[in-house]
GROMACS .gro file of C-alpha atoms in nm:
model
  335
    1UNK     CA    1  -0.795  -0.663  -1.171
    2UNK     CA    2  -0.789  -0.281  -1.196
    3UNK     CA    3  -0.524  -0.067  -1.028
    4UNK     CA    4  -0.561  -0.112  -0.651
    5UNK     CA    5  -0.400   0.217  -0.540
    6UNK     CA    6  -0.533   0.465  -0.792
    7UNK     CA    7  -0.533   0.836  -0.715
    8UNK     CA    8  -0.368   1.171  -0.776
    9UNK     CA    9  -0.057   1.327  -0.624
   10UNK     CA   10  -0.096   1.702  -0.567
   11UNK     CA   11   0.251   1.845  -0.511
   12UNK     CA   12   0.523   2.082  -0.626
   13UNK     CA   13   0.800   1.976  -0.867
   14UNK     CA   14   1.153   2.041  -0.737
   15UNK     CA   15   1.377   1.831  -0.966
   16UNK     CA   16   1.371   1.597  -1.264
   17UNK     CA   17   1.588   1.327  -1.419
   18UNK     CA   18   1.602   1.192  -1.773
   19UNK     CA   19   1.692   0.823  -1.780
   20UNK     CA   20   1.787   0.812  -2.148
   21UNK     CA   21   1.788   0.478  -2.325
   22UNK     CA   22   1.733   0.176  -2.098
   23UNK     CA   23   1.511  -0.131  -2.088
   24UNK     CA   24   1.214   0.065  -1.951
   25UNK     CA   25   1.310   0.433  -1.965
   26UNK     CA   26   1.114   0.684  -1.761
   27UNK     CA   27   1.113   1.056  -1.714
   28UNK     CA   28   1.151   1.100  -1.337
   29UNK     CA   29   1.006   1.394  -1.142
   30UNK     CA   30   1.090   1.474  -0.779
   31UNK     CA   31   0.798   1.636  -0.594
   32UNK     CA   32   0.718   1.755  -0.242
   33UNK     CA   33   0.383   1.824  -0.078
   34UNK     CA   34   0.276   2.085   0.176
   35UNK     CA   35   0.393   1.874   0.470
   36UNK     CA   36   0.743   1.828   0.327
   37UNK     CA   37   0.689   1.465   0.219
   38UNK     CA   38   0.886   1.359  -0.090
   39UNK     CA   39   0.759   1.166  -0.391
   40UNK     CA   40   0.883   1.047  -0.729
   41UNK     CA   41   0.661   1.043  -1.038
   42UNK     CA   42   0.787   0.787  -1.288
   43UNK     CA   43   0.654   0.876  -1.634
   44UNK     CA   44   0.689   0.613  -1.907
   45UNK     CA   45   0.848   0.737  -2.228
   46UNK     CA   46   0.872   0.398  -2.403
   47UNK     CA   47   0.649   0.092  -2.425
   48UNK     CA   48   0.759  -0.261  -2.339
   49UNK     CA   49   0.504  -0.385  -2.591
   50UNK     CA   50   0.552  -0.308  -2.963
   51UNK     CA   51   0.526  -0.052  -3.113
   52UNK     CA   52   0.763   0.108  -2.861
   53UNK     CA   53   0.688   0.477  -2.924
   54UNK     CA   54   0.414   0.626  -2.705
   55UNK     CA   55   0.116   0.829  -2.816
   56UNK     CA   56   0.104   1.173  -2.657
   57UNK     CA   57  -0.105   1.487  -2.649
   58UNK     CA   58  -0.003   1.809  -2.475
   59UNK     CA   59  -0.277   2.071  -2.430
   60UNK     CA   60  -0.126   2.410  -2.345
   61UNK     CA   61  -0.461   2.563  -2.253
   62UNK     CA   62  -0.666   2.284  -2.097
   63UNK     CA   63  -1.031   2.356  -2.011
   64UNK     CA   64  -1.236   2.078  -1.854
   65UNK     CA   65  -1.463   2.036  -1.549
   66UNK     CA   66  -1.201   1.798  -1.407
   67UNK     CA   67  -0.996   2.096  -1.286
   68UNK     CA   68  -1.282   2.198  -1.056
   69UNK     CA   69  -1.284   1.855  -0.887
   70UNK     CA   70  -0.915   1.834  -0.796
   71UNK     CA   71  -0.792   1.822  -0.435
   72UNK     CA   72  -0.605   2.125  -0.295
   73UNK     CA   73  -0.263   2.204  -0.437
   74UNK     CA   74   0.017   2.054  -0.227
   75UNK     CA   75  -0.215   1.811  -0.046
   76UNK     CA   76   0.001   1.509  -0.132
   77UNK     CA   77  -0.143   1.172  -0.221
   78UNK     CA   78  -0.521   1.153  -0.265
   79UNK     CA   79  -0.687   0.816  -0.327
   80UNK     CA   80  -0.967   0.836  -0.586
   81UNK     CA   81  -1.270   0.614  -0.653
   82UNK     CA   82  -1.274   0.485  -1.009
   83UNK     CA   83  -1.608   0.632  -1.102
   84UNK     CA   84  -1.752   0.930  -1.296
   85UNK     CA   85  -1.834   1.257  -1.124
   86UNK     CA   86  -1.506   1.254  -0.930
   87UNK     CA   87  -1.152   1.370  -1.007
   88UNK     CA   88  -1.075   1.029  -1.161
   89UNK     CA   89  -0.954   1.028  -1.521
   90UNK     CA   90  -1.086   0.824  -1.814
   91UNK     CA   91  -0.944   0.895  -2.160
   92UNK     CA   92  -1.247   0.745  -2.335
   93UNK     CA   93  -1.542   0.840  -2.114
   94UNK     CA   94  -1.417   1.171  -1.975
   95UNK     CA   95  -1.401   1.353  -2.312
   96UNK     CA   96  -1.069   1.510  -2.214
   97UNK     CA   97  -0.934   1.530  -2.569
   98UNK     CA   98  -0.976   1.396  -2.921
   99UNK     CA   99  -0.783   1.067  -2.948
  100UNK     CA  100  -0.726   1.140  -3.317
  101UNK     CA  101  -0.505   1.433  -3.209
  102UNK     CA  102  -0.251   1.208  -3.038
  103UNK     CA  103   0.088   1.167  -3.206
  104UNK     CA  104   0.391   0.942  -3.152
  105UNK     CA  105   0.735   1.048  -3.029
  106UNK     CA  106   1.054   0.845  -2.971
  107UNK     CA  107   1.163   0.828  -2.605
  108UNK     CA  108   1.504   0.995  -2.615
  109UNK     CA  109   1.717   1.109  -2.911
  110UNK     CA  110   2.023   1.323  -2.970
  111UNK     CA  111   1.932   1.685  -3.039
  112UNK     CA  112   1.675   1.928  -2.908
  113UNK     CA  113   1.294   1.917  -2.913
  114UNK     CA  114   1.266   1.587  -3.097
  115UNK     CA  115   1.160   1.328  -2.837
  116UNK     CA  116   0.914   1.264  -2.555
  117UNK     CA  117   1.167   1.346  -2.282
  118UNK     CA  118   1.220   1.687  -2.444
  119UNK     CA  119   0.846   1.748  -2.448
  120UNK     CA  120   0.812   1.666  -2.078
  121UNK     CA  121   1.121   1.871  -1.996
  122UNK     CA  122   0.965   2.175  -2.163
  123UNK     CA  123   0.681   2.175  -1.911
  124UNK     CA  124   0.844   2.027  -1.601
  125UNK     CA  125   1.142   2.266  -1.605
  126UNK     CA  126   0.892   2.550  -1.618
  127UNK     CA  127   0.693   2.435  -1.313
  128UNK     CA  128   1.016   2.369  -1.121
  129UNK     CA  129   1.117   2.732  -1.178
  130UNK     CA  130   0.773   2.863  -1.072
  131UNK     CA  131   0.721   2.827  -0.697
  132UNK     CA  132   0.346   2.891  -0.739
  133UNK     CA  133   0.293   2.615  -0.997
  134UNK     CA  134   0.109   2.298  -0.895
  135UNK     CA  135   0.150   1.947  -1.035
  136UNK     CA  136  -0.121   1.680  -1.035
  137UNK     CA  137   0.011   1.333  -1.125
  138UNK     CA  138  -0.259   1.069  -1.175
  139UNK     CA  139  -0.169   0.700  -1.154
  140UNK     CA  140  -0.095   0.421  -0.907
  141UNK     CA  141   0.093   0.479  -0.583
  142UNK     CA  142   0.383   0.279  -0.448
  143UNK     CA  143   0.533   0.304  -0.100
  144UNK     CA  144   0.611   0.447   0.137
  145UNK     CA  145   0.906   0.205   0.148
  146UNK     CA  146   1.032   0.275   0.500
  147UNK     CA  147   1.349   0.069   0.473
  148UNK     CA  148   1.455   0.208   0.135
  149UNK     CA  149   1.584   0.531  -0.010
  150UNK     CA  150   1.440   0.639  -0.343
  151UNK     CA  151   1.652   0.482  -0.619
  152UNK     CA  152   1.661   0.799  -0.830
  153UNK     CA  153   1.662   1.101  -0.596
  154UNK     CA  154   1.778   0.937  -0.271
  155UNK     CA  155   1.512   1.072  -0.034
  156UNK     CA  156   1.365   0.851   0.241
  157UNK     CA  157   1.132   0.674   0.248
  158UNK     CA  158   1.090   0.569  -0.116
  159UNK     CA  159   0.748   0.692  -0.222
  160UNK     CA  160   0.575   0.784  -0.544
  161UNK     CA  161   0.335   0.731  -0.832
  162UNK     CA  162   0.365   0.544  -1.162
  163UNK     CA  163   0.129   0.419  -1.438
  164UNK     CA  164   0.094   0.783  -1.549
  165UNK     CA  165  -0.067   0.677  -1.876
  166UNK     CA  166  -0.383   0.519  -2.013
  167UNK     CA  167  -0.473   0.214  -1.800
  168UNK     CA  168  -0.736   0.038  -2.010
  169UNK     CA  169  -0.756  -0.135  -2.346
  170UNK     CA  170  -0.450  -0.349  -2.267
  171UNK     CA  171  -0.399  -0.697  -2.407
  172UNK     CA  172  -0.159  -0.981  -2.328
  173UNK     CA  173   0.031  -0.965  -2.001
  174UNK     CA  174  -0.094  -0.615  -1.920
  175UNK     CA  175  -0.462  -0.707  -1.953
  176UNK     CA  176  -0.490  -0.743  -1.575
  177UNK     CA  177  -0.425  -0.369  -1.534
  178UNK     CA  178  -0.742  -0.275  -1.721
  179UNK     CA  179  -1.014  -0.071  -1.559
  180UNK     CA  180  -1.234   0.232  -1.621
  181UNK     CA  181  -1.191   0.575  -1.462
  182UNK     CA  182  -0.831   0.499  -1.360
  183UNK     CA  183  -0.617   0.650  -1.635
  184UNK     CA  184  -0.296   0.836  -1.557
  185UNK     CA  185  -0.216   1.193  -1.662
  186UNK     CA  186  -0.017   1.503  -1.574
  187UNK     CA  187  -0.199   1.831  -1.506
  188UNK     CA  188   0.007   2.143  -1.441
  189UNK     CA  189  -0.149   2.459  -1.298
  190UNK     CA  190   0.014   2.797  -1.363
  191UNK     CA  191  -0.179   3.036  -1.135
  192UNK     CA  192   0.002   3.351  -1.253
  193UNK     CA  193  -0.137   3.287  -1.602
  194UNK     CA  194  -0.468   3.136  -1.485
  195UNK     CA  195  -0.383   2.843  -1.712
  196UNK     CA  196  -0.379   2.465  -1.704
  197UNK     CA  197  -0.151   2.240  -1.909
  198UNK     CA  198  -0.242   1.873  -1.960
  199UNK     CA  199  -0.020   1.589  -2.083
  200UNK     CA  200  -0.180   1.259  -2.182
  201UNK     CA  201   0.013   0.942  -2.274
  202UNK     CA  202  -0.100   0.607  -2.415
  203UNK     CA  203   0.056   0.298  -2.569
  204UNK     CA  204  -0.003   0.223  -2.936
  205UNK     CA  205  -0.096  -0.135  -2.842
  206UNK     CA  206  -0.396  -0.019  -2.637
  207UNK     CA  207  -0.753  -0.027  -2.771
  208UNK     CA  208  -0.973   0.283  -2.774
  209UNK     CA  209  -1.309   0.111  -2.748
  210UNK     CA  210  -1.332  -0.067  -2.413
  211UNK     CA  211  -1.594  -0.237  -2.199
  212UNK     CA  212  -1.771   0.005  -1.964
  213UNK     CA  213  -1.725  -0.230  -1.667
  214UNK     CA  214  -1.388  -0.399  -1.716
  215UNK     CA  215  -1.190  -0.165  -1.940
  216UNK     CA  216  -1.099  -0.464  -2.159
  217UNK     CA  217  -1.082  -0.411  -2.536
  218UNK     CA  218  -1.399  -0.458  -2.736
  219UNK     CA  219  -1.260  -0.696  -2.996
  220UNK     CA  220  -1.532  -0.628  -3.252
  221UNK     CA  221  -1.474  -0.251  -3.246
  222UNK     CA  222  -1.251  -0.061  -3.490
  223UNK     CA  223  -0.904   0.064  -3.378
  224UNK     CA  224  -0.827   0.410  -3.237
  225UNK     CA  225  -1.110   0.637  -3.356
  226UNK     CA  226  -1.050   0.931  -3.585
  227UNK     CA  227  -1.347   1.146  -3.493
  228UNK     CA  228  -1.253   1.407  -3.753
  229UNK     CA  229  -1.359   1.151  -4.016
  230UNK     CA  230  -1.688   1.060  -3.847
  231UNK     CA  231  -1.993   1.184  -4.036
  232UNK     CA  232  -2.183   1.298  -3.727
  233UNK     CA  233  -2.039   1.536  -3.468
  234UNK     CA  234  -2.153   1.739  -3.166
  235UNK     CA  235  -2.124   2.105  -3.261
  236UNK     CA  236  -2.293   2.302  -2.981
  237UNK     CA  237  -2.505   2.285  -2.666
  238UNK     CA  238  -2.746   2.519  -2.491
  239UNK     CA  239  -2.664   2.419  -2.133
  240UNK     CA  240  -2.816   2.708  -1.939
  241UNK     CA  241  -3.127   2.838  -2.118
  242UNK     CA  242  -3.300   3.154  -2.005
  243UNK     CA  243  -3.564   3.093  -1.740
  244UNK     CA  244  -3.619   2.876  -1.431
  245UNK     CA  245  -3.552   2.502  -1.419
  246UNK     CA  246  -3.642   2.267  -1.575
  247UNK     CA  247  -3.494   2.442  -1.877
  248UNK     CA  248  -3.513   2.356  -2.247
  249UNK     CA  249  -3.156   2.231  -2.288
  250UNK     CA  250  -3.046   2.121  -2.635
  251UNK     CA  251  -2.746   1.957  -2.803
  252UNK     CA  252  -2.675   2.033  -3.169
  253UNK     CA  253  -2.530   1.763  -3.394
  254UNK     CA  254  -2.415   1.812  -3.752
  255UNK     CA  255  -2.404   1.575  -4.047
  256UNK     CA  256  -2.067   1.657  -4.205
  257UNK     CA  257  -2.092   1.386  -4.473
  258UNK     CA  258  -2.214   1.425  -4.834
  259UNK     CA  259  -2.499   1.177  -4.777
  260UNK     CA  260  -2.801   1.147  -4.547
  261UNK     CA  261  -2.748   0.962  -4.217
  262UNK     CA  262  -3.007   0.728  -4.073
  263UNK     CA  263  -3.017   0.822  -3.702
  264UNK     CA  264  -3.192   0.503  -3.591
  265UNK     CA  265  -3.011   0.377  -3.279
  266UNK     CA  266  -2.783   0.680  -3.233
  267UNK     CA  267  -2.772   0.826  -2.880
  268UNK     CA  268  -2.635   1.113  -2.673
  269UNK     CA  269  -2.507   1.041  -2.321
  270UNK     CA  270  -2.447   1.290  -2.040
  271UNK     CA  271  -2.178   1.285  -1.770
  272UNK     CA  272  -2.372   1.026  -1.569
  273UNK     CA  273  -2.409   0.800  -1.875
  274UNK     CA  274  -2.781   0.882  -1.900
  275UNK     CA  275  -2.865   0.844  -2.267
  276UNK     CA  276  -3.128   0.985  -2.499
  277UNK     CA  277  -3.204   0.863  -2.851
  278UNK     CA  278  -3.179   1.087  -3.155
  279UNK     CA  279  -3.485   1.136  -3.377
  280UNK     CA  280  -3.515   0.845  -3.617
  281UNK     CA  281  -3.566   1.034  -3.943
  282UNK     CA  282  -3.263   1.064  -4.176
  283UNK     CA  283  -3.048   1.375  -4.133
  284UNK     CA  284  -2.963   1.537  -4.470
  285UNK     CA  285  -2.601   1.623  -4.555
  286UNK     CA  286  -2.473   1.950  -4.412
  287UNK     CA  287  -2.771   1.974  -4.179
  288UNK     CA  288  -2.766   2.051  -3.807
  289UNK     CA  289  -3.017   1.903  -3.564
  290UNK     CA  290  -3.098   2.041  -3.217
  291UNK     CA  291  -3.177   1.747  -2.987
  292UNK     CA  292  -3.377   1.840  -2.675
  293UNK     CA  293  -3.272   1.699  -2.338
  294UNK     CA  294  -3.507   1.483  -2.138
  295UNK     CA  295  -3.578   1.131  -2.010
  296UNK     CA  296  -3.296   1.156  -1.755
  297UNK     CA  297  -3.045   1.317  -1.992
  298UNK     CA  298  -2.934   1.644  -1.830
  299UNK     CA  299  -2.669   1.911  -1.881
  300UNK     CA  300  -2.557   2.052  -1.547
  301UNK     CA  301  -2.450   2.414  -1.512
  302UNK     CA  302  -2.141   2.315  -1.311
  303UNK     CA  303  -1.966   2.159  -1.610
  304UNK     CA  304  -2.010   1.825  -1.777
  305UNK     CA  305  -1.955   1.601  -2.076
  306UNK     CA  306  -2.164   1.503  -2.379
  307UNK     CA  307  -2.091   1.185  -2.573
  308UNK     CA  308  -2.225   1.070  -2.909
  309UNK     CA  309  -2.279   0.694  -2.941
  310UNK     CA  310  -2.339   0.504  -3.265
  311UNK     CA  311  -2.604   0.228  -3.300
  312UNK     CA  312  -2.351  -0.025  -3.162
  313UNK     CA  313  -2.307   0.183  -2.846
  314UNK     CA  314  -1.953   0.287  -2.942
  315UNK     CA  315  -1.827   0.640  -2.879
  316UNK     CA  316  -1.802   0.841  -3.199
  317UNK     CA  317  -1.745   1.190  -3.060
  318UNK     CA  318  -1.732   1.356  -2.720
  319UNK     CA  319  -1.708   1.709  -2.583
  320UNK     CA  320  -1.687   1.876  -2.243
  321UNK     CA  321  -1.772   2.216  -2.099
  322UNK     CA  322  -1.679   2.397  -1.778
  323UNK     CA  323  -1.888   2.580  -1.520
  324UNK     CA  324  -1.742   2.906  -1.649
  325UNK     CA  325  -1.866   2.829  -2.001
  326UNK     CA  326  -2.213   2.746  -1.868
  327UNK     CA  327  -2.232   3.054  -1.649
  328UNK     CA  328  -2.395   3.293  -1.896
  329UNK     CA  329  -2.766   3.226  -1.917
  330UNK     CA  330  -2.893   3.171  -2.272
  331UNK     CA  331  -2.542   3.142  -2.421
  332UNK     CA  332  -2.488   2.855  -2.667
  333UNK     CA  333  -2.152   2.679  -2.615
  334UNK     CA  334  -1.979   2.578  -2.939
  335UNK     CA  335  -1.727   2.295  -2.970
   0.00000   0.00000   0.00000
C-alpha cells in the first residue's frame, strides 16, 4: 500500500548530523516549527538495494508551480493528499526536473565535496546560518513518540519525517511502498535572494515508468528515460494569448531527429491529465509544430505542467511553468 502518513514538514533547520558509514546511513537534520516543536528529517544517502549509490539532482534556482502551493513557512507537519493540483510531489508526473540529469554520488567519503553528505551539507549549513530560510521536507511522518527521546538529537518527544526520496517504481520488498503523488524531496527557500533550491533523490533500482494508479513499475517500459535523446520534445507554449478567454493556447513540439516522425498516437497532457492528440501527419526533421489546445486540454495562467506521451502512453518529455512566467499576455514561454 502507498505511504499512509505522507505530507510535508515546513520548518527551520537548526542543526545537522552526518552518520558516516553504517548499515543504513542517513543525513540527519534537526528542525523546529513556529510553535517550538522539534523534528528530525532523516535523509537517505545510501540504498539498501543494489546499486547502493543514490541518484541525485540539486537545482540551485528552482522554478515550478509547486512553490505556490506550499503551506506557510514554519507551519510544522502538513498532511497532503496524494493527488495532482496539490503540494504533493511526483517525480514522473509533476515535471519537476529531467530524470536524465540525475547523477550518482557515494554516501560518505574522505575528502571534501565528493559525496552525497557533502552535497547536502552545502545547502543545509547555509539554511541553518540564515534565520529567514525555510525548509520543506516531503516524505512520511513518524511520531510523535511520547515515551522516547529522539535517538540523534535527544529532543522529546521523538518526531520527524523520512522517506525523503522517490517513493514509486520499487520492486522486491519495497514494492509495498509504491504510490503516485507521494515522492519525497527537500525544498529550501532563501527569501533574501528570492530563490528556491530543490534536492531530489532516487534509488538506482527504481523504475521511471510507473502505473498511474499504483506507482508500480511498468515492466514492458524501457529503463530511466533520457529525454535528451528523444526525437520529439516540447519547446514552447503560448499559455496566455492576447484577448479574452477562451484563448488560442498552443504548445510547440520539435522533431530533433534526422528523420520524419509519424505522430499517430502521440499526445500532450495538461496538469489534470487531460490529453489531446497530435496531428497524424508525419513531422519532417528539424520542424516545429504548434499544437492548439482544446477538447479539455487547458493551460492555466496560474502555472501548470505539459507532458508529452508516446503512442504507448509513456512519458517522453515534460515541462512546467509558473504563474509569473504566464503573467505577460501574449508572451511565448520557451523551455
